[in-house]
């Protein structure tokens, strides 16, 4: 269940179809913003020195509600910053992750997995344990950046289905659920005014 299928975003020559995908936009109260900032720092402690650049205290943030219980947090300029499904963890958009690449643990797939990841496939354990792949030690349920052998920027954001120890031991099945990848509907989505 990756984000592309959840968002059902029609990206054609004209771009994102707001009428079909967005069901509402809500401005956040400052107390809610403060709570989200705290939660983001718990989830991503490496953001601490950058949180004021990403979510300035004086800025107003909005939640864009999309179909299938997807929420996207945007700043006053309409930039898409974080997204989540239902009450799951806030995950950074790839555009935000490309600006601040260090705040998620990185899992690297081998070259052979790149085209599958870019088509929205989940990352299988063998793609994380083969030559050319590298894993940082993380627990099950951790939001991670999916990197690729020979590439500089993350190509996807996902969540581990198993701990990295179990991925190495089991070496079959899904290792990382792919939630957002380069060129998917969220990547193509324009700023929300």
Coordinates of C-alpha atoms in Angstrom, one line a residue:
X1 CA 0.0 0.0 0.0
X2 CA 2.1 2.9 -1.2
X3 CA 1.1 6.5 -1.4
X4 CA 0.6 6.6 -5.2
X5 CA -2.3 4.2 -5.0
X6 CA -3.7 5.9 -1.9
X7 CA -3.6 9.4 -3.3
X8 CA -5.0 8.4 -6.7
X9 CA -3.5 11.5 -8.1
X10 CA -4.1 12.1 -11.8
X11 CA -1.0 13.7 -13.2
X12 CA -1.4 14.6 -16.8
X13 CA -0.3 17.5 -18.9
X14 CA -2.1 19.9 -16.6
X15 CA -0.6 18.5 -13.4
X16 CA -2.4 17.6 -10.1
X17 CA -6.1 17.3 -10.2
X18 CA -7.1 19.1 -7.0
X19 CA -10.9 18.5 -7.3
X20 CA -10.3 14.7 -7.4
X21 CA -7.7 14.3 -4.7
X22 CA -8.0 17.2 -2.2
X23 CA -11.1 17.1 0.1
X24 CA -10.2 20.0 2.3
X25 CA -7.6 22.4 3.7
X26 CA -7.4 23.3 7.3
X27 CA -5.2 25.9 9.0
X28 CA -3.5 24.6 12.1
X29 CA -3.9 26.4 15.5
X30 CA -0.5 27.3 17.0
X31 CA -1.0 24.7 19.8
X32 CA -1.4 22.0 17.2
X33 CA 1.6 23.2 15.3
X34 CA 3.6 23.1 18.5
X35 CA 2.5 19.5 19.1
X36 CA 3.5 18.5 15.6
X37 CA 6.9 20.2 15.9
X38 CA 7.5 18.3 19.1
X39 CA 6.4 15.0 17.5
X40 CA 8.7 15.6 14.5
X41 CA 11.6 16.2 16.8
X42 CA 10.9 12.9 18.7
X43 CA 10.7 11.0 15.4
X44 CA 13.6 12.8 13.8
X45 CA 16.1 14.0 16.4
X46 CA 18.6 15.1 13.7
X47 CA 16.2 17.8 12.7
X48 CA 16.7 19.8 15.9
X49 CA 19.1 22.4 14.5
X50 CA 16.9 22.8 11.4
X51 CA 13.3 22.7 12.7
X52 CA 13.1 26.5 12.8
X53 CA 14.0 26.7 9.1
X54 CA 11.6 23.9 8.1
X55 CA 8.7 24.9 10.4
X56 CA 9.3 28.5 11.6
X57 CA 7.4 29.3 14.8
X58 CA 5.9 32.5 13.3
X59 CA 4.7 30.7 10.1
X60 CA 1.2 29.3 9.7
X61 CA 0.8 25.7 8.5
X62 CA -2.1 24.0 6.9
X63 CA -3.1 20.4 6.6
X64 CA -4.3 19.4 3.1
X65 CA -6.7 16.5 3.5
X66 CA -6.8 14.1 0.6
X67 CA -8.9 11.1 -0.1
X68 CA -8.1 7.8 1.6
X69 CA -7.0 9.5 4.9
X70 CA -3.9 11.1 3.5
X71 CA -2.8 14.4 5.1
X72 CA -0.1 16.7 3.7
X73 CA 1.4 19.5 5.8
X74 CA 2.1 22.6 3.9
X75 CA 3.7 26.0 5.0
X76 CA 2.3 29.4 4.2
X77 CA 4.0 29.3 0.7
X78 CA 2.1 26.1 0.0
X79 CA 5.3 23.9 -0.1
X80 CA 4.5 20.3 0.7
X81 CA 6.6 19.3 3.8
X82 CA 5.4 16.2 5.5
X83 CA 2.6 13.6 4.8
X84 CA 1.0 10.8 6.7
X85 CA -1.7 8.1 6.2
X86 CA -4.4 8.0 8.9
X87 CA -2.7 8.6 12.3
X88 CA 0.6 7.2 11.1
X89 CA 3.9 9.0 11.5
X90 CA 4.6 12.2 9.7
X91 CA 7.1 11.4 6.8
X92 CA 9.0 14.0 4.9
X93 CA 8.3 14.6 1.2
X94 CA 11.2 13.7 -1.1
X95 CA 11.7 17.4 -1.9
X96 CA 12.1 18.2 1.7
X97 CA 14.4 15.2 2.2
X98 CA 16.6 16.3 -0.7
X99 CA 17.1 19.7 1.1
X100 CA 17.9 18.0 4.5
X101 CA 19.1 14.5 3.5
X102 CA 20.7 13.6 6.8
X103 CA 17.6 13.4 9.1
X104 CA 16.4 9.9 8.1
X105 CA 18.3 6.7 8.4
X106 CA 19.5 5.6 4.9
X107 CA 19.0 2.2 3.4
X108 CA 20.6 1.6 0.0
X109 CA 19.4 -0.7 -2.7
X110 CA 21.5 -2.2 -5.4
X111 CA 21.4 -0.9 -9.0
X112 CA 19.0 -3.7 -10.1
X113 CA 16.3 -2.5 -7.7
X114 CA 16.2 1.2 -8.9
X115 CA 13.6 0.7 -11.7
X116 CA 11.3 -1.3 -9.4
X117 CA 11.5 1.3 -6.6
X118 CA 10.8 4.1 -9.1
X119 CA 7.7 2.2 -10.3
X120 CA 6.3 2.1 -6.7
X121 CA 7.3 -1.4 -5.7
X122 CA 8.1 -2.2 -2.1
X123 CA 11.8 -2.9 -1.4
X124 CA 12.4 -6.6 -1.0
X125 CA 15.0 -8.0 1.5
X126 CA 17.4 -9.3 -1.2
X127 CA 17.6 -5.8 -2.7
X128 CA 18.9 -4.6 0.6
X129 CA 21.4 -7.4 1.3
X130 CA 23.0 -8.0 -2.1
X131 CA 26.4 -6.5 -3.2
X132 CA 25.9 -2.8 -3.9
X133 CA 23.3 -2.5 -1.1
X134 CA 23.9 -1.1 2.4
X135 CA 21.8 -0.9 5.5
X136 CA 21.9 1.3 8.6
X137 CA 20.8 -0.4 11.7
X138 CA 17.1 0.4 12.4
X139 CA 14.1 -1.2 14.1
X140 CA 10.9 -2.4 12.5
X141 CA 8.5 0.5 11.7
X142 CA 11.2 3.1 11.2
X143 CA 10.8 5.8 8.5
X144 CA 13.8 5.6 6.2
X145 CA 15.3 7.2 3.1
X146 CA 15.7 4.7 0.2
X147 CA 19.0 5.5 -1.5
X148 CA 20.4 3.7 -4.6
X149 CA 23.8 2.5 -5.5
X150 CA 25.6 5.2 -7.4
X151 CA 23.0 7.9 -6.8
X152 CA 23.3 11.0 -4.6
X153 CA 19.7 11.7 -3.6
X154 CA 17.0 9.5 -2.0
X155 CA 14.7 8.0 -4.5
X156 CA 12.0 7.0 -2.1
X157 CA 10.7 7.3 1.5
X158 CA 9.5 4.2 3.2
X159 CA 9.0 2.3 6.4
X160 CA 10.8 -0.8 7.5
X161 CA 8.6 -4.0 7.6
X162 CA 11.3 -5.8 9.6
X163 CA 14.3 -4.7 11.6
X164 CA 17.6 -4.6 9.6
X165 CA 18.8 -7.6 11.6
X166 CA 15.7 -9.5 10.5
X167 CA 16.1 -8.3 6.9
X168 CA 19.6 -9.8 6.9
X169 CA 18.5 -13.0 8.6
X170 CA 15.3 -13.7 6.7
X171 CA 16.5 -12.3 3.3
X172 CA 13.1 -12.7 1.6
X173 CA 9.8 -10.8 1.5
X174 CA 9.3 -7.1 1.9
X175 CA 12.0 -5.2 3.8
X176 CA 10.7 -1.7 3.3
X177 CA 7.2 -0.5 2.4
X178 CA 7.5 2.2 -0.3
X179 CA 5.3 5.2 0.5
X180 CA 6.6 7.9 -1.7
X181 CA 9.0 7.8 -4.7
X182 CA 10.5 10.1 -7.3
X183 CA 7.9 11.2 -9.9
X184 CA 4.9 9.8 -8.1
X185 CA 1.7 11.9 -7.5
X186 CA 3.1 13.6 -4.4
X187 CA 6.4 14.5 -6.2
X188 CA 4.4 15.9 -9.1
X189 CA 1.9 17.8 -6.9
X190 CA 2.1 21.6 -7.1
X191 CA 2.3 23.9 -4.1
X192 CA -1.1 24.2 -2.5
X193 CA -2.1 27.9 -2.3

